[in-house]
PDB file of C-alpha atoms in Angstrom:
ATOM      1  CA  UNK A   1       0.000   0.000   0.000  1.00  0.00           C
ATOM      2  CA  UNK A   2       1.367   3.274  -0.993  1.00  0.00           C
ATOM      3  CA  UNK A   3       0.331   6.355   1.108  1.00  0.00           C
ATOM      4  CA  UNK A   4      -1.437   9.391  -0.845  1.00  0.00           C
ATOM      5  CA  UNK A   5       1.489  11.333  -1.236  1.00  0.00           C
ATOM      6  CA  UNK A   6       3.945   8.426  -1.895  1.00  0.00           C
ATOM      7  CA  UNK A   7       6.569   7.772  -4.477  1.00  0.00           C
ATOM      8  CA  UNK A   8       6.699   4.243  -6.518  1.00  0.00           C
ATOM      9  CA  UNK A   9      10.058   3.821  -7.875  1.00  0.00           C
ATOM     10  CA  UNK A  10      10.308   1.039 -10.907  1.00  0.00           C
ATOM     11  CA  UNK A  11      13.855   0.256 -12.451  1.00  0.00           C
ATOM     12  CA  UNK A  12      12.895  -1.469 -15.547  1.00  0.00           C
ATOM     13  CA  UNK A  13      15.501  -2.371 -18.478  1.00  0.00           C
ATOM     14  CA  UNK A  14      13.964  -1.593 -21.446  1.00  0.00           C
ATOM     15  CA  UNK A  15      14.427   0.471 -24.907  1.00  0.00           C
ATOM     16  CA  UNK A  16      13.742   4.172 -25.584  1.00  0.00           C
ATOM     17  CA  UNK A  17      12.168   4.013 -28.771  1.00  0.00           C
ATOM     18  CA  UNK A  18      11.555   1.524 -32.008  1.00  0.00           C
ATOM     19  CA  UNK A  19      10.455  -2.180 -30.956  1.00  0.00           C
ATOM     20  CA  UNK A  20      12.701  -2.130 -28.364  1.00  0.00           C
ATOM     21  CA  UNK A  21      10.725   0.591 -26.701  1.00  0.00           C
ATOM     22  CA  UNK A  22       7.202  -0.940 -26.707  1.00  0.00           C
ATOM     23  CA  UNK A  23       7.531  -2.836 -23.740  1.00  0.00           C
ATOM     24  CA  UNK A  24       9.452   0.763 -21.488  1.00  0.00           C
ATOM     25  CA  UNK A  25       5.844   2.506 -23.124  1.00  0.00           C
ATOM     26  CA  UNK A  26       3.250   0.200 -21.749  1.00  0.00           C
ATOM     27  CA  UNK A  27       4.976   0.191 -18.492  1.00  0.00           C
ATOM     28  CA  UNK A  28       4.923   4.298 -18.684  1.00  0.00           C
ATOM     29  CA  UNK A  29       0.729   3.752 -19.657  1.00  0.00           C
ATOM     30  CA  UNK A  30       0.021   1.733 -17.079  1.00  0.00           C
ATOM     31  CA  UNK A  31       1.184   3.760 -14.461  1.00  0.00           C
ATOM     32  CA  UNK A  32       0.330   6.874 -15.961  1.00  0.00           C
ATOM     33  CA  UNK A  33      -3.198   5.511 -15.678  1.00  0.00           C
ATOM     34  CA  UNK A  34      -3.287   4.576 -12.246  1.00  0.00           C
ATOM     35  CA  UNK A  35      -0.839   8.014 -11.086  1.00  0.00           C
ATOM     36  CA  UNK A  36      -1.546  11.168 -12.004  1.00  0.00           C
ATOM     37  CA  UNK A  37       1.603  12.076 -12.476  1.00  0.00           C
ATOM     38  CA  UNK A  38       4.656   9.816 -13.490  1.00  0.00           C
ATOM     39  CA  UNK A  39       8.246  10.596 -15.383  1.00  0.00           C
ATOM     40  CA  UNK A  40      10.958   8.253 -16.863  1.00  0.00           C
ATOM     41  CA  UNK A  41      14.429   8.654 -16.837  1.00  0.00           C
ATOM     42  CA  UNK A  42      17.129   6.859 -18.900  1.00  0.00           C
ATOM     43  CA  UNK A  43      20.636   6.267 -17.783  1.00  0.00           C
ATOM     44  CA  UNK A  44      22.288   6.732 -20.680  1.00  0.00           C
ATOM     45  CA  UNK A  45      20.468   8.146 -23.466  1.00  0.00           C
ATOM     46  CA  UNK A  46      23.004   6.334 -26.137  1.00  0.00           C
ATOM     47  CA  UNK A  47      22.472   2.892 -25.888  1.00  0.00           C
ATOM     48  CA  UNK A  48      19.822   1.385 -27.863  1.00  0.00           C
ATOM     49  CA  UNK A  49      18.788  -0.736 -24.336  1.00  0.00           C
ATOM     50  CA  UNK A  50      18.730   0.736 -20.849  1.00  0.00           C
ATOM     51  CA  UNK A  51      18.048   1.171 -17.640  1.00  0.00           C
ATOM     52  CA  UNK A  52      14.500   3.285 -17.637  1.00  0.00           C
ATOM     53  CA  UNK A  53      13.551   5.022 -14.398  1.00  0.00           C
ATOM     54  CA  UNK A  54      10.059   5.448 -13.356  1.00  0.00           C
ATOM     55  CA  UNK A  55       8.553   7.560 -10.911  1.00  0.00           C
ATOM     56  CA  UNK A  56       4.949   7.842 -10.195  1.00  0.00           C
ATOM     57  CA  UNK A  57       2.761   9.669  -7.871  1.00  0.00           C
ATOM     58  CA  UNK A  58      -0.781  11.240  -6.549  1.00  0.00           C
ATOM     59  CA  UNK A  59       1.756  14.359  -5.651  1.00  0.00           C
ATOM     60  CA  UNK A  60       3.425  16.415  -8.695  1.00  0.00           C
ATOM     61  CA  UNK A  61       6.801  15.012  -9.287  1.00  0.00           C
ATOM     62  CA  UNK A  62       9.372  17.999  -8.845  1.00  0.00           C
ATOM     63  CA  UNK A  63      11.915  15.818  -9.523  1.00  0.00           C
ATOM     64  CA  UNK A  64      13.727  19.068 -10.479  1.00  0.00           C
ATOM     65  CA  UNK A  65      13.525  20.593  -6.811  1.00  0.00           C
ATOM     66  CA  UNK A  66      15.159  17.292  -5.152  1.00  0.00           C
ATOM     67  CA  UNK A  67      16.737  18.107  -2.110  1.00  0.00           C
ATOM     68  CA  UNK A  68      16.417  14.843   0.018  1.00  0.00           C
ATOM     69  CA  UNK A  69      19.195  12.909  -1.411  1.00  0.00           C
ATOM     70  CA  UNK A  70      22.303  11.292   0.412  1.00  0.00           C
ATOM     71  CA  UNK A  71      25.152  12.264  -0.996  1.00  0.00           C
ATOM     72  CA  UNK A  72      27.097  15.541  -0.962  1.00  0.00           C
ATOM     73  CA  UNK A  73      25.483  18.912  -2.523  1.00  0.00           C
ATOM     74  CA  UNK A  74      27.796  18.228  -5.623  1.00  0.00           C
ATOM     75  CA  UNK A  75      26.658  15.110  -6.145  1.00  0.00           C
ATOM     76  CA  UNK A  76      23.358  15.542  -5.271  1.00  0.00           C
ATOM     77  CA  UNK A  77      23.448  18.278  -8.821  1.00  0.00           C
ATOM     78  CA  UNK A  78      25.167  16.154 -10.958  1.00  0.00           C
ATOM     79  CA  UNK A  79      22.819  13.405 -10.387  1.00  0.00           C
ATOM     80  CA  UNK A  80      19.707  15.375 -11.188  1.00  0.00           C
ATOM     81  CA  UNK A  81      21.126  16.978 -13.756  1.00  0.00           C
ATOM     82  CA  UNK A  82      22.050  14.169 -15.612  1.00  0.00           C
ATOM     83  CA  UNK A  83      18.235  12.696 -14.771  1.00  0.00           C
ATOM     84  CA  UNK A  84      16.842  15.154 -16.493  1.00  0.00           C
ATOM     85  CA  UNK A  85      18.970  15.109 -19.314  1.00  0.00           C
ATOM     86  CA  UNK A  86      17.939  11.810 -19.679  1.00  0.00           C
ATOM     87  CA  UNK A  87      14.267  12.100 -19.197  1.00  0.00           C
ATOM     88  CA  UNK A  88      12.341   9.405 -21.471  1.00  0.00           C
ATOM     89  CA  UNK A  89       8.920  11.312 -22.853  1.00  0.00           C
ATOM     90  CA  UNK A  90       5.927   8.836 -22.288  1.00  0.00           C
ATOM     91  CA  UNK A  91       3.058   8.932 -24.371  1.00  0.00           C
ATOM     92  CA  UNK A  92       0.926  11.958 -24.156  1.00  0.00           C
ATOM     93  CA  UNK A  93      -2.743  10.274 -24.144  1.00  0.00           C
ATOM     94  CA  UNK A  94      -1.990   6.829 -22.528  1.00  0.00           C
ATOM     95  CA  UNK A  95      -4.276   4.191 -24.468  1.00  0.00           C
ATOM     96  CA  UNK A  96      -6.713   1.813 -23.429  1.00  0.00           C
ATOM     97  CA  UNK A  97      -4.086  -0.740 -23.064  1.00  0.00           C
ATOM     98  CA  UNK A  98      -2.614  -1.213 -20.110  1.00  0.00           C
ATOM     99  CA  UNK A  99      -0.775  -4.148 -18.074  1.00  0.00           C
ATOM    100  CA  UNK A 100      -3.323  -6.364 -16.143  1.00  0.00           C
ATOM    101  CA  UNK A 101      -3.565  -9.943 -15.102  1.00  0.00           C
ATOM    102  CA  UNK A 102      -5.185 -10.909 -18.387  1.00  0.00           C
ATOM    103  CA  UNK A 103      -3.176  -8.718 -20.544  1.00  0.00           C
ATOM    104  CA  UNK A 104       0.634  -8.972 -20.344  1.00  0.00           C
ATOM    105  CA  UNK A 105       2.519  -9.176 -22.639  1.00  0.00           C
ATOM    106  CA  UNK A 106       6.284  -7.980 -21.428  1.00  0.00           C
ATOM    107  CA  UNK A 107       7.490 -11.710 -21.901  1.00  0.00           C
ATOM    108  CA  UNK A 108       6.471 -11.348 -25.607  1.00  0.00           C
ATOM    109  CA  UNK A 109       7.972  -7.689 -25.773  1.00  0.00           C
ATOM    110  CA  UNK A 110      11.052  -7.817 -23.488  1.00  0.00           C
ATOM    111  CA  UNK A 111      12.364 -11.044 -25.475  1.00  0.00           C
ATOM    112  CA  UNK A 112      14.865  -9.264 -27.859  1.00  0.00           C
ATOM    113  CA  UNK A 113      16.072  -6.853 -25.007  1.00  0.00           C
ATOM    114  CA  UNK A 114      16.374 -10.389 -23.131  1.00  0.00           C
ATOM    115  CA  UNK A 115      18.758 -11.714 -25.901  1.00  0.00           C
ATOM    116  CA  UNK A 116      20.708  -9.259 -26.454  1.00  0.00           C
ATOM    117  CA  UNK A 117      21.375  -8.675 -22.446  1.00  0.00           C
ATOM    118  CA  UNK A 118      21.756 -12.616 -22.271  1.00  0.00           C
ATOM    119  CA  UNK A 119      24.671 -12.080 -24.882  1.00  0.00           C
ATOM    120  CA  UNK A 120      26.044  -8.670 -23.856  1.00  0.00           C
ATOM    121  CA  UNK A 121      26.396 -11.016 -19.967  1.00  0.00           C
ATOM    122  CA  UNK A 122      28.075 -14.411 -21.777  1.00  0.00           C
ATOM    123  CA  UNK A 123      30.512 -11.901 -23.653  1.00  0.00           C
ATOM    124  CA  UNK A 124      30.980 -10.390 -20.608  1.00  0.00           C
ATOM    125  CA  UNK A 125      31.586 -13.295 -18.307  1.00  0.00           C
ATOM    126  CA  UNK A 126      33.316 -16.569 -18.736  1.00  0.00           C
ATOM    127  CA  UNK A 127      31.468 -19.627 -19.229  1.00  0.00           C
ATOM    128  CA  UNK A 128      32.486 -21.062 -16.289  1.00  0.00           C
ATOM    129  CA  UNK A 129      30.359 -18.535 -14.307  1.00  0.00           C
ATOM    130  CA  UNK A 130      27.649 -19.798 -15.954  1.00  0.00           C
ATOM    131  CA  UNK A 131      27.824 -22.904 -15.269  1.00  0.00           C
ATOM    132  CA  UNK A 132      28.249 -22.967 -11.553  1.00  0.00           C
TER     133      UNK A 132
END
């Protein structure tokens, strides 16, 4: 249960755009049609696959008046300004399509981001590791 003014926090890996980016979109809908407000962020805005950043909330997300962070004032600035430089634009009118019980497809969608992740980690990562 989150309280009224709460903050849900979702790390997905996902894509920003293309195919890829179907799966990070329908995650953004969803929420954006339970919240009232909710923002993505991508940590790097280069790679065709990433790390996407959700936040979602009854309360406006001022994500750019953060002050509540634990980490020096420097670093507390750097890491908001690279958020927002990074901030993933979710679709304006979400659609009737959202992620319930019956309808889920992120298996089906996150499959290609799931290969390429699976190869990116055996290139990555002897065999032996694996195997263990």
């Amino acid at each position: 249960m989150l309280n009224h003014d709460g903050l849900l926090t979702l790390n997905f890996v996902g894509g920003a755009s293309g195919p890829e980016g179907m799966a990070t979109q329908l995650v953004g809908q969803t929420l954006r049609a339970e919240f009232p407000h909710a923002r993505a962020f991508m940590d790097d805005s280069d790679e065709r696959i990433t790390n996407v950043i959700f936040f979602a909330s009854d309360s406006d997300l001022q994500i750019e008046n953060v002050q509540h962070v634990r980490s020096s004032h420097r670093g507390r600035e750097e890491a908001r300004s690279k958020l927002l430089e990074h901030e993933l634009r979710l679709a304006d009118a979400p659609t009737n399509r959202i992620i319930t019980d019956e309808f889920n497809p992120l298996n089906r969608l996150e499959l290609p981001i799931a290969e390429v992740h699976a190869a990116a980690m055996n290139e990555l990562l002897p065999i032996a590791v694996w195997l263990n």
